[in-house]
Coordinates of C-alpha atoms and ligand atoms in Angstrom, one line a residue:
X1 CA 0.0 0.0 0.0
X2 CA 1.3 3.5 -0.8
X3 CA 1.7 5.5 2.3
X4 CA 1.0 9.2 1.9
X5 CA 1.9 11.5 4.7
X6 CA -1.4 13.0 6.0
X7 CA 0.4 16.3 6.1
X8 CA 0.6 16.2 2.4
X9 CA -3.0 14.9 2.0
X10 CA -4.4 17.8 3.9
X11 CA -2.3 20.5 2.4
X12 CA -0.4 21.3 5.6
X13 CA 2.9 21.5 3.9
X14 CA 4.3 25.0 3.7
X15 CA 5.2 26.7 0.5
X16 CA 8.8 27.0 1.7
X17 CA 9.4 23.5 0.4
X18 CA 8.9 24.5 -3.2
X19 CA 12.1 25.9 -4.7
X20 CA 12.4 28.5 -7.4
X21 CA 13.1 27.0 -10.8
X22 CA 16.7 26.1 -11.8
X23 CA 17.5 24.7 -15.1
X24 CA 20.1 22.0 -15.7
X25 CA 22.1 21.1 -18.7
X26 CA 25.0 18.9 -19.8
X27 CA 27.8 19.9 -22.2
X28 CA 30.4 17.7 -23.9
X29 CA 34.1 18.3 -23.4
X30 CA 35.6 17.9 -26.9
X31 CA 33.6 20.2 -29.2
X32 CA 35.9 23.2 -29.2
X33 CA 35.1 26.1 -29.6
X34 CA 31.4 25.3 -29.1
X35 CA 31.6 23.4 -25.9
X36 CA 34.7 22.2 -23.9
X37 CA 36.3 22.2 -20.5
X38 CA 38.8 25.0 -20.1
X39 CA 42.1 25.0 -18.2
X40 CA 40.4 25.9 -15.0
X41 CA 38.2 22.8 -15.4
X42 CA 35.1 24.9 -16.1
X43 CA 32.6 24.4 -18.9
X44 CA 33.4 27.0 -21.6
X45 CA 32.8 27.8 -25.3
X46 CA 30.5 29.6 -27.6
X47 CA 27.4 27.6 -26.8
X48 CA 28.1 27.8 -23.0
X49 CA 28.4 31.6 -23.1
X50 CA 25.3 31.8 -25.2
X51 CA 23.1 29.6 -23.1
X52 CA 24.3 31.4 -20.0
X53 CA 23.3 34.8 -21.6
X54 CA 19.9 33.4 -22.8
X55 CA 18.9 31.9 -19.4
X56 CA 20.0 35.1 -17.7
X57 CA 17.8 37.1 -20.1
X58 CA 14.7 35.0 -19.2
X59 CA 15.6 35.2 -15.5
X60 CA 16.3 31.5 -14.9
X61 CA 19.3 30.0 -13.1
X62 CA 21.4 27.3 -14.8
X63 CA 23.5 24.4 -13.6
X64 CA 26.0 23.0 -16.1
X65 CA 27.5 19.5 -15.9
X66 CA 30.0 17.9 -18.2
X67 CA 29.5 14.4 -19.7
X68 CA 29.8 12.5 -23.0
X69 CA 27.3 13.1 -25.8
X70 CA 25.4 9.8 -25.4
X71 CA 24.8 10.4 -21.7
X72 CA 23.7 14.0 -22.4
X73 CA 21.2 12.8 -25.0
X74 CA 19.9 10.0 -22.7
X75 CA 19.6 12.4 -19.8
X76 CA 17.5 14.8 -21.8
X77 CA 15.3 12.0 -23.1
X78 CA 14.7 10.8 -19.5
X79 CA 14.0 14.4 -18.4
X80 CA 17.0 14.3 -16.0
X81 CA 18.2 17.6 -17.4
X82 CA 16.1 20.4 -18.9
X83 CA 18.0 21.3 -22.0
X84 CA 21.1 20.7 -24.2
X85 CA 22.7 23.9 -25.5
X86 CA 23.6 22.6 -28.9
X87 CA 21.8 20.0 -31.1
X88 CA 21.3 19.9 -34.8
X89 CA 17.7 19.3 -35.8
X90 CA 16.9 16.0 -37.5
X91 CA 13.6 14.1 -38.1
X92 CA 14.8 11.2 -35.9
X93 CA 15.6 13.6 -33.0
X94 CA 12.3 15.4 -33.4
X95 CA 10.5 12.4 -31.9
X96 CA 12.3 12.8 -28.6
X97 CA 13.1 16.5 -28.5
X98 CA 11.7 20.0 -29.2
X99 CA 14.0 22.6 -30.7
X100 CA 14.3 26.4 -30.3
X101 CA 14.9 28.4 -33.4
X102 CA 18.5 27.8 -34.5
X103 CA 21.0 29.9 -32.7
X104 CA 23.9 29.1 -35.1
X105 CA 24.1 27.8 -38.6
X106 CA 27.4 26.2 -39.4
X107 CA 28.5 25.5 -43.0
X108 CA 30.9 22.9 -44.3
X109 CA 33.9 23.7 -46.5
X110 CA 36.6 21.8 -48.4
X111 CA 40.2 21.8 -47.2
X112 CA 43.2 20.8 -49.4
X113 CA 47.0 20.7 -49.1
X114 CA 48.9 23.9 -50.1
X115 CA 49.7 23.9 -53.8
X116 CA 47.0 21.5 -54.8
X117 CA 43.8 22.3 -56.7
X118 CA 41.3 24.0 -54.5
X119 CA 37.6 23.0 -54.8
X120 CA 35.4 25.6 -56.4
X121 CA 32.6 23.4 -57.6
X122 CA 31.4 19.8 -57.1
X123 CA 33.0 18.8 -60.5
X124 CA 36.4 19.6 -59.0
X125 CA 36.0 16.5 -56.8
X126 CA 36.2 14.2 -59.8
X127 CA 38.7 11.4 -59.2
X128 CA 39.7 12.7 -55.8
X129 CA 39.7 10.8 -52.5
X130 CA 37.8 12.6 -49.8
X131 CA 38.2 12.6 -46.0
X132 CA 34.8 12.8 -44.2
X133 CA 33.7 12.0 -40.7
X134 CA 31.8 8.8 -40.1
X135 CA 28.0 9.1 -39.9
X136 CA 28.4 12.8 -40.1
X137 CA 25.9 15.0 -42.2
X138 CA 28.8 15.5 -44.7
X139 CA 29.1 11.7 -45.0
X140 CA 25.4 11.2 -45.7
X141 CA 25.5 14.0 -48.3
X142 CA 28.5 12.6 -50.2
X143 CA 26.9 9.1 -50.2
X144 CA 23.9 10.6 -51.9
X145 CA 25.9 11.9 -54.9
X146 CA 26.0 9.3 -57.7
X147 CA 29.3 10.5 -59.2
X148 CA 31.2 9.9 -56.0
X149 CA 31.9 6.2 -55.5
X150 CA 32.0 5.0 -51.9
X151 CA 35.6 3.7 -52.2
X152 CA 36.8 7.3 -52.7
X153 CA 35.6 8.2 -49.2
X154 CA 38.0 7.9 -46.3
X155 CA 36.2 7.8 -43.0
X156 CA 37.5 9.5 -39.9
X157 CA 36.4 10.0 -36.3
X158 CA 37.2 13.7 -35.6
X159 CA 38.2 17.0 -37.1
X160 CA 41.8 16.9 -35.7
X161 CA 42.3 13.4 -37.0
X162 CA 41.0 14.4 -40.5
X163 CA 43.3 17.4 -40.7
X164 CA 46.3 15.5 -39.4
X165 CA 45.9 12.8 -42.0
X166 CA 45.4 15.3 -44.8
X167 CA 48.4 17.2 -43.7
X168 CA 50.6 14.1 -43.7
X169 CA 49.9 13.6 -47.4
X170 CA 47.1 11.1 -47.3
X171 CA 43.9 11.6 -49.5
X172 CA 43.2 14.7 -51.5
X173 CA 40.6 16.8 -49.8
X174 CA 38.6 16.9 -46.6
X175 CA 35.0 18.0 -46.1
X176 CA 34.4 19.3 -42.6
X177 CA 32.7 22.2 -40.7
X178 CA 34.3 25.4 -41.9
X179 CA 34.8 27.4 -38.7
X180 CA 35.9 24.6 -36.5
X181 CA 38.2 23.4 -39.2
X182 CA 39.9 26.8 -39.3
X183 CA 40.2 26.9 -35.6
X184 CA 41.8 23.5 -35.4
X185 CA 44.3 24.4 -38.2
X186 CA 45.5 27.3 -36.1
X187 CA 45.5 25.2 -32.8
X188 CA 47.4 22.4 -34.4
X189 CA 49.7 24.8 -36.3
X190 CA 49.1 23.1 -39.7
X191 CA 50.3 25.8 -42.0
X192 CA 50.2 23.7 -45.2
X193 CA 46.5 23.2 -45.3
X194 CA 44.2 25.7 -47.1
X195 CA 40.5 26.3 -47.2
X196 CA 38.7 26.2 -50.6
X197 CA 36.4 29.1 -51.5
X198 CA 33.3 27.0 -52.0
X199 CA 31.0 26.7 -49.0
X200 CA 28.4 23.8 -49.0
X201 CA 25.0 25.2 -49.7
X202 CA 23.3 21.8 -50.2
X203 CA 23.2 21.2 -46.5
X204 CA 24.0 23.1 -43.4
X205 CA 24.0 22.5 -39.7
X206 CA 21.4 24.6 -37.8
X207 CA 22.2 24.2 -34.1
X208 CA 19.3 24.9 -31.6
X209 CA 18.7 24.6 -27.9
X210 CA 17.0 21.2 -27.4
X211 CA 14.5 20.3 -24.7
X212 CA 12.5 17.2 -24.0
X213 CA 9.7 16.5 -26.4
X214 CA 6.5 18.2 -25.1
X215 CA 8.4 20.9 -23.1
X216 CA 7.3 23.6 -25.6
X217 CA 7.0 26.2 -22.9
X218 CA 10.8 26.0 -22.2
X219 CA 11.7 25.8 -25.9
X220 CA 9.7 29.0 -26.5
X221 CA 11.2 30.7 -23.5
X222 CA 14.7 29.9 -24.9
X223 CA 13.7 31.2 -28.3
X224 CA 12.5 34.4 -26.7
X225 CA 15.7 34.6 -24.6
X226 CA 17.7 34.2 -27.8
X227 CA 15.9 37.0 -29.5
X228 CA 16.6 39.3 -26.5
X229 CA 20.3 38.3 -26.6
X230 CA 20.4 39.0 -30.3
X231 CA 18.6 42.3 -29.9
X232 CA 20.9 43.6 -27.1
X233 CA 24.0 42.8 -29.1
X234 CA 25.2 40.2 -26.6
X235 CA 25.0 37.5 -29.3
X236 CA 27.4 39.4 -31.6
X237 CA 29.9 39.9 -28.8
X238 CA 29.8 36.2 -27.9
X239 CA 30.2 35.3 -31.6
X240 CA 33.1 37.7 -32.1
X241 CA 34.8 36.3 -29.0
X242 CA 34.8 32.8 -30.4
X243 CA 34.7 33.1 -34.1
X244 CA 35.7 36.7 -34.9
X245 CA 39.3 35.9 -35.8
X246 CA 38.3 33.1 -38.1
X247 CA 35.1 34.5 -39.7
X248 CA 36.0 38.2 -40.3
X249 CA 33.4 40.3 -42.0
X250 CA 35.2 41.6 -45.1
X251 CA 33.4 44.7 -46.2
X252 CA 33.4 45.9 -49.8
X253 CA 31.0 48.6 -51.2
X254 CA 29.2 45.9 -53.2
X255 CA 28.8 43.8 -50.1
X256 CA 27.5 46.8 -48.1
X257 CA 25.0 47.5 -50.8
X258 CA 24.0 43.9 -51.1
X259 CA 23.6 43.5 -47.4
X260 CA 21.7 46.8 -47.2
X261 CA 19.2 45.6 -49.8
X262 CA 19.0 42.3 -47.9
X263 CA 18.4 44.1 -44.6
X264 CA 15.7 46.4 -46.0
X265 CA 13.9 43.5 -47.7
X266 CA 14.2 41.5 -44.5
X267 CA 12.8 44.4 -42.4
X268 CA 9.9 44.9 -44.8
X269 CA 9.2 41.1 -44.7
X270 CA 9.4 41.1 -40.9
X271 CA 7.1 44.1 -40.6
X272 CA 4.6 42.3 -42.9
X273 CA 4.9 39.1 -40.8
X274 CA 4.5 41.1 -37.6
X275 CA 1.4 42.8 -38.9
X276 CA -0.2 39.6 -40.0
X277 CA 0.8 38.0 -36.7
X278 CA -0.6 40.8 -34.6
X279 CA -3.9 40.7 -36.6
X280 CA -4.2 36.9 -36.1
X281 CA -3.3 37.3 -32.5
X282 CA -6.0 39.9 -32.0
X283 CA -8.5 37.6 -33.6
X284 CA -7.4 34.8 -31.4
X285 CA -7.6 36.9 -28.2
X286 CA -11.1 38.0 -29.1
X287 CA -12.2 34.5 -29.7
X288 CA -10.5 33.2 -26.5
X289 CA -12.1 36.0 -24.4
X290 CA -15.5 35.0 -25.8
X291 CA -14.8 31.3 -24.9
X292 CA -13.6 32.3 -21.4
X293 CA -16.7 34.4 -20.8
X294 CA -18.9 31.5 -21.8
X295 CA -16.8 29.1 -19.6
X296 CA -17.2 31.4 -16.6
X297 CA -21.0 31.5 -17.1
X298 CA -21.2 27.7 -17.2
X299 CA -18.9 27.4 -14.2
X300 CA -20.9 29.8 -12.2
X301 CA -24.1 27.9 -12.9
X302 CA -22.3 24.6 -12.0
X303 CA -21.0 26.1 -8.7
X304 CA -24.5 27.2 -7.7
X305 CA -25.9 23.8 -8.5
X306 CA -23.0 22.2 -6.5
X307 CA -23.7 24.4 -3.5
X308 CA -27.4 23.4 -3.6
X309 CA -26.4 19.7 -3.8
X310 CA -24.0 20.0 -0.9
X311 CA -26.7 21.7 1.2
X312 CA -29.1 18.9 0.3
X313 CA -26.6 16.3 1.1
X314 CA -25.8 17.8 4.5
X315 CA -29.5 18.0 5.3
X316 CA -30.0 14.4 4.3
X317 CA -27.0 13.3 6.4
X318 CA -28.4 15.1 9.4
X319 CA -31.8 13.5 8.8
X320 CA -30.1 10.1 8.6
X321 CA -28.1 10.7 11.7
X322 CA -31.3 11.8 13.6
X323 CA -33.0 8.7 12.3
X324 CA -30.2 6.4 13.4
X325 CA -30.1 8.0 16.8
X326 CA -33.9 7.9 17.4
X327 CA -34.3 4.4 15.9
X328 CA -31.5 2.9 18.0
X329 CA -32.7 4.7 21.1
X330 CA -36.3 3.5 20.7
X331 CA -35.3 0.0 19.7
X332 CA -33.6 -0.6 23.0
X333 CA -36.9 -0.5 24.9
X334 CA -38.6 -3.5 23.2
X335 CA -35.3 -5.4 23.4
X336 CA -35.1 -4.8 27.1
X337 CA -38.6 -6.1 27.4
X338 CA -37.7 -9.2 25.4
X339 CA -34.9 -10.0 27.8
X340 CA -36.8 -9.2 30.9
X341 CA -39.9 -11.3 29.9
X342 CA -38.0 -14.3 28.8
X343 CA -36.3 -14.4 32.2
X344 CA -39.7 -13.8 33.9
X345 CA -41.2 -16.7 31.9
X346 CA -38.4 -18.9 33.1
X347 CA -39.0 -17.9 36.7
X348 CA -42.8 -18.3 36.4
X349 CA -42.6 -21.8 35.1
X350 CA -40.0 -22.8 37.6
X351 CA -39.8 -26.6 38.0
X352 CA -42.3 -27.2 35.3
X353 CA -40.0 -25.7 32.6
X354 CA -39.3 -28.4 30.0
X355 CA -35.6 -28.6 29.1
X356 CA -36.0 -27.8 25.4
X357 CA -38.1 -24.7 26.2
X358 CA -35.4 -23.5 28.6
X359 CA -32.9 -23.8 25.8
X360 CA -35.2 -21.8 23.4
X361 CA -35.6 -19.1 26.0
X362 CA -31.9 -18.9 26.5
X363 CA -31.5 -18.5 22.7
X364 CA -34.1 -15.6 22.7
X365 CA -32.4 -13.8 25.5
X366 CA -28.9 -14.3 24.0
X367 CA -30.1 -12.9 20.7
X368 CA -31.8 -10.0 22.4
X369 CA -28.6 -9.1 24.3
X370 CA -26.5 -9.3 21.1
X371 CA -29.0 -7.1 19.3
X372 CA -28.9 -4.7 22.3
X373 CA -25.1 -4.6 22.0
X374 CA -25.3 -3.9 18.3
X375 CA -27.7 -1.1 18.8
X376 CA -25.6 0.4 21.6
X377 CA -22.6 0.3 19.1
X378 CA -24.7 2.0 16.4
X379 CA -25.7 4.6 18.9
X380 CA -22.0 5.1 19.9
X381 CA -21.1 5.4 16.2
X382 CA -23.9 7.9 15.7
X383 CA -22.9 9.8 18.8
X384 CA -19.2 10.1 17.7
X385 CA -20.4 12.0 14.7
X386 CA -23.0 14.1 16.5
X387 CA -21.3 15.1 19.7
X388 CA -20.4 18.8 19.8
X389 CA -16.7 19.1 19.6
X390 CA -14.7 20.9 22.2
X391 CA -11.6 21.8 20.2
X392 CA -8.7 23.0 22.4
X393 CA -5.1 22.5 23.1
X394 CA -4.8 19.0 24.5
X395 CA -2.2 17.0 26.2
X396 CA -1.9 13.6 24.4
X397 CA -0.1 12.0 27.3
X398 CA -3.3 12.6 29.4
X399 CA -5.5 11.1 26.7
X400 CA -3.3 8.0 26.4
X401 CA -3.3 7.6 30.3
X402 CA -7.1 7.7 30.3
X403 CA -7.3 5.2 27.4
X404 CA -4.9 2.8 29.1
X405 CA -6.7 3.2 32.4
X406 CA -10.0 2.2 30.7
X407 CA -8.2 -0.9 29.2
X408 CA -6.2 -1.8 32.4
X409 CA -7.9 -5.1 33.1
X410 CA -7.3 -6.4 29.6
X411 CA -3.7 -5.1 29.6
X412 CA -2.9 -6.7 32.9
X413 CA -4.5 -10.0 31.8
X414 CA -2.4 -10.2 28.6
X415 CA 0.8 -8.8 30.2
X416 CA 0.8 -6.2 27.4
X417 CA 3.9 -4.2 27.0
X418 CA 3.4 -0.5 26.1
X419 CA 6.3 1.5 24.6
X420 CA 5.5 5.2 24.6
X421 CA 7.4 8.5 24.5
X422 CA 6.5 12.0 25.5
X423 CA 3.8 13.5 23.3
X424 CA 3.6 17.0 22.0
X425 CA 0.5 19.2 22.6
X426 CA -2.1 19.0 19.8
X427 CA -5.3 20.6 18.9
X428 CA -8.5 18.4 19.2
X429 CA -11.3 17.2 21.3
X430 CA -10.0 15.4 24.4
X431 CA -12.8 12.9 24.9
X432 CA -12.9 11.9 21.2
X433 CA -9.1 11.5 21.0
X434 CA -9.1 9.4 24.2
X435 CA -11.8 7.2 22.6
X436 CA -9.8 6.9 19.4
X437 CA -6.7 5.7 21.3
X438 CA -8.8 3.4 23.5
X439 CA -10.2 1.6 20.4
X440 CA -6.9 1.3 18.6
X441 CA -5.0 0.1 21.6
X442 CA -7.9 -2.2 22.5
X443 CA -7.6 -3.8 19.0
X444 CA -3.9 -4.1 19.3
X445 CA -4.3 -6.1 22.5
X446 CA -7.1 -8.2 21.1
X447 CA -5.9 -9.2 17.7
X448 CA -2.9 -11.4 18.8
X449 CA -2.6 -15.2 18.7
X450 CA -2.0 -15.6 22.4
X451 CA 1.4 -13.9 22.3
X452 CA 2.3 -11.1 24.6
X453 CA 1.1 -7.9 22.9
X454 CA 3.9 -5.4 22.3
X455 CA 2.4 -2.0 21.5
X456 CA 4.3 1.1 20.4
X457 CA 2.8 4.6 20.5
X458 CA 4.7 7.1 18.3
X459 CA 4.5 10.8 17.4
X460 CA 6.4 12.5 14.7
X461 CA 6.2 16.2 13.9
X462 CA 5.6 16.9 10.2
X463 CA 5.3 20.7 9.4
X464 CA 2.1 21.9 11.0
X465 CA 1.0 18.4 12.0
X466 CA 1.9 15.5 14.3
X467 CA 1.8 12.1 12.8
X468 CA 0.6 9.6 15.4
X469 CA 1.0 5.9 15.2
X470 CA -0.2 2.8 17.1
X471 CA 1.9 -0.2 16.2
X472 CA 1.3 -3.8 17.3
X473 CA 2.9 -7.2 16.9
X474 CA -0.4 -9.0 16.3
X475 CA -2.0 -11.1 13.5
X476 CA -1.9 -8.3 10.9
X477 CA -4.4 -7.6 8.1
X478 CA -4.3 -8.9 4.5
X479 CA -3.9 -6.0 2.0
X480 CA -7.3 -6.5 0.4
X481 CA -9.1 -5.9 3.7
X482 CA -7.1 -2.8 4.7
X483 CA -9.6 -0.3 3.6
X484 CA -12.8 -2.4 4.3
X485 CA -12.1 -2.6 8.1
X486 CA -13.0 1.0 8.5
X487 CA -16.6 0.4 7.4
X488 CA -19.2 0.0 10.2
X489 CA -19.8 -3.6 11.3
X490 CA -17.0 -5.0 9.0
X491 CA -15.3 -7.8 10.8
X492 CA -12.7 -10.3 9.5
X493 CA -13.3 -13.0 12.1
X494 CA -16.1 -15.0 13.6
X495 CA -17.4 -14.3 17.2
X496 CA -15.8 -17.5 18.4
X497 CA -12.3 -16.3 17.4
X498 CA -12.4 -12.7 18.6
X499 CA -15.3 -10.8 20.2
X500 CA -16.5 -7.5 19.0
X501 CA -19.1 -5.9 16.6
X502 CA -16.9 -4.2 14.0
X503 CA -17.8 -0.6 15.0
X504 CA -14.5 0.4 16.7
X505 CA -12.5 1.4 13.6
X506 CA -15.5 3.1 12.0
X507 CA -15.8 5.3 15.1
X508 CA -12.0 5.9 15.0
X509 CA -12.3 7.0 11.3
X510 CA -15.2 9.3 12.1
X511 CA -13.2 10.9 14.9
X512 CA -10.2 11.4 12.7
X513 CA -12.3 12.9 9.9
X514 CA -13.8 15.3 12.3
X515 CA -10.2 16.4 13.1
X516 CA -9.5 16.9 9.4
X517 CA -7.5 13.7 9.1
X518 CA -7.9 10.1 7.9
X519 CA -6.6 6.9 9.5
X520 CA -4.6 4.6 7.3
X521 CA -3.1 1.2 8.1
X522 CA 0.1 -0.5 7.1
X523 CA 0.2 -4.1 7.8
X524 CA 1.5 -7.5 6.8
X525 CA -0.3 -10.7 7.9
X526 CA 1.6 -12.3 10.8
X527 CA 3.9 -9.3 11.3
X528 CA 1.6 -6.8 13.0
X529 CA -0.1 -3.6 12.0
X530 CA 0.5 0.2 12.2
X531 CA -2.4 2.6 12.3
X532 CA -1.6 6.2 11.6
X533 CA -3.4 9.5 11.8
X534 CA -2.5 13.1 12.0
X535 CA -3.5 15.9 14.3
X536 CA -2.7 19.6 14.2
X537 CA 0.3 20.7 16.3
X538 CA -0.7 23.1 19.1
Ligands
ADP601 P1 -14.0 -5.2 16.2 O1 -12.7 -5.0 16.9 O2 -15.1 -4.9 17.1 O3 -14.0 -6.4 15.5 P2 -13.1 -2.9 14.6 O4 -13.9 -2.0 13.8 O5 -12.3 -2.4 15.7 O6 -14.1 -4.0 15.1 O7 -12.1 -3.7 13.7 C1 -12.6 -4.3 12.5 C2 -11.8 -5.5 12.0 O8 -10.5 -5.0 11.7 C3 -11.6 -6.4 13.2 O9 -12.6 -7.4 13.2 C4 -10.3 -7.1 12.8 O10 -10.5 -8.1 11.9 C5 -9.5 -6.0 12.1 N1 -8.5 -5.3 13.0 C6 -8.7 -4.2 13.6 N2 -7.6 -3.8 14.3 C7 -6.7 -4.8 14.1 C8 -5.4 -5.1 14.5 N3 -4.7 -4.2 15.3 N4 -4.7 -6.2 14.1 C9 -5.4 -7.0 13.2 N5 -6.6 -6.9 12.8 C10 -7.3 -5.8 13.2

């Protein structure tokens, strides 16, 4: 059985437990200059600076861990981290992840040895052996070109390995990401390798922030953060810091004019899109407002109906309670008469009483006494729900003393051992709580198989509440009966095994409910039971 702390069930847990949101991410070490671990052992790189700026812009804290790529991907899939700062979109990945708008688009370029023919068009690749990274996007692309036979591709595992091999005279040309290639040329001090002017347009690598599939709120927040970072110029600063030296913006008059025209066209297009967007947004808002207004109307109607139903239910409950009370009260009288007259009859007949009639009369009086006991229990059950509550600060030690005193004969007879600690002050009705303890301890003493009862009374403070427990070493309760035993008159044993009428736990549950709690039980047959309920701390 799942055991829920009553403090949580009844909303007594303070808000202080809920922490403000922190995001977590993983970066890989070997993807310089995008992500890597610097000499100080800290995560560093273009994507690290960027995601830090973006999360700062949307006011969220970020924890960064370092791990390998597979673990990073698995962690995001499993929701163990919130985002990865750099993932290229692909259809396969789209199943597991959502992507922000791309923050960087990397292009691939060809690299050759100094003095050899540079690549200016795809025809220049004719007859050449080409280095490409295994399972990389460039690999997929070259495989899709009919004029390049697979035996002309030399597969490598990393950019440094590719450049190293090309530089040592192997192969003719390498197809790798342009910027990272240039950075590694400088890092590895390979002066005899040159970049070709042609940049691959057929495919590119759009890198986005990736979040777990379905977490659209975060992916949109990251997109917004990215827009802010671009708008404030931070993006450019970060880009310049990492790629400025390798990707200089050469400015010619022609280029200025070209880019100016591009910008103007872009701005006009953007304005158009914004206009359309704001129009459609306005339409959506009007529609949504109308829906909301209708929803509010329906809800208000529903609430009114619910209130009426609740009132009706309370009234019916009260009526039922009154009926139970009056019926059980009035039923006692004829039963008393039945017992009294059967014993009178016995007395009147005296010596003349045939043996079989005496037996029958005993049956009648026995049944009448049991009926009387049942009615008294029903009355007690009804009373536990009707009695006016006297809610005050109560001393649980005192309640337990009184309950133990009431059970003293049974406790002595069974040599019961009670283990109890000091109890805190709680809020409740003293008489009802004493009765609750009396019933629970009474059961703990009763439901044993002749062994010495060992009972432990516990109290644990949980926020605003005190979780109270009554544990025994008795016969235990099978899981399928653990909720049924709280129903009135539900018993799991015959009268010959254990006496009782099955009302004790129903009364306990009612008392707990009147204190805003609920009793639950944890038990294993043969190993004992633990009954738990919660009261408010004084
Ligand atoms: P009663 O004790 O009169 O039978 P209760 O309402 O107190 O009625 O308990 C209902 C049933 O729950 C019992 O008949 C018994 O089978 C089971 N029960 C209650 N308390 C315990 C306990 N501590 N250990 C094992 N079984 C218990």
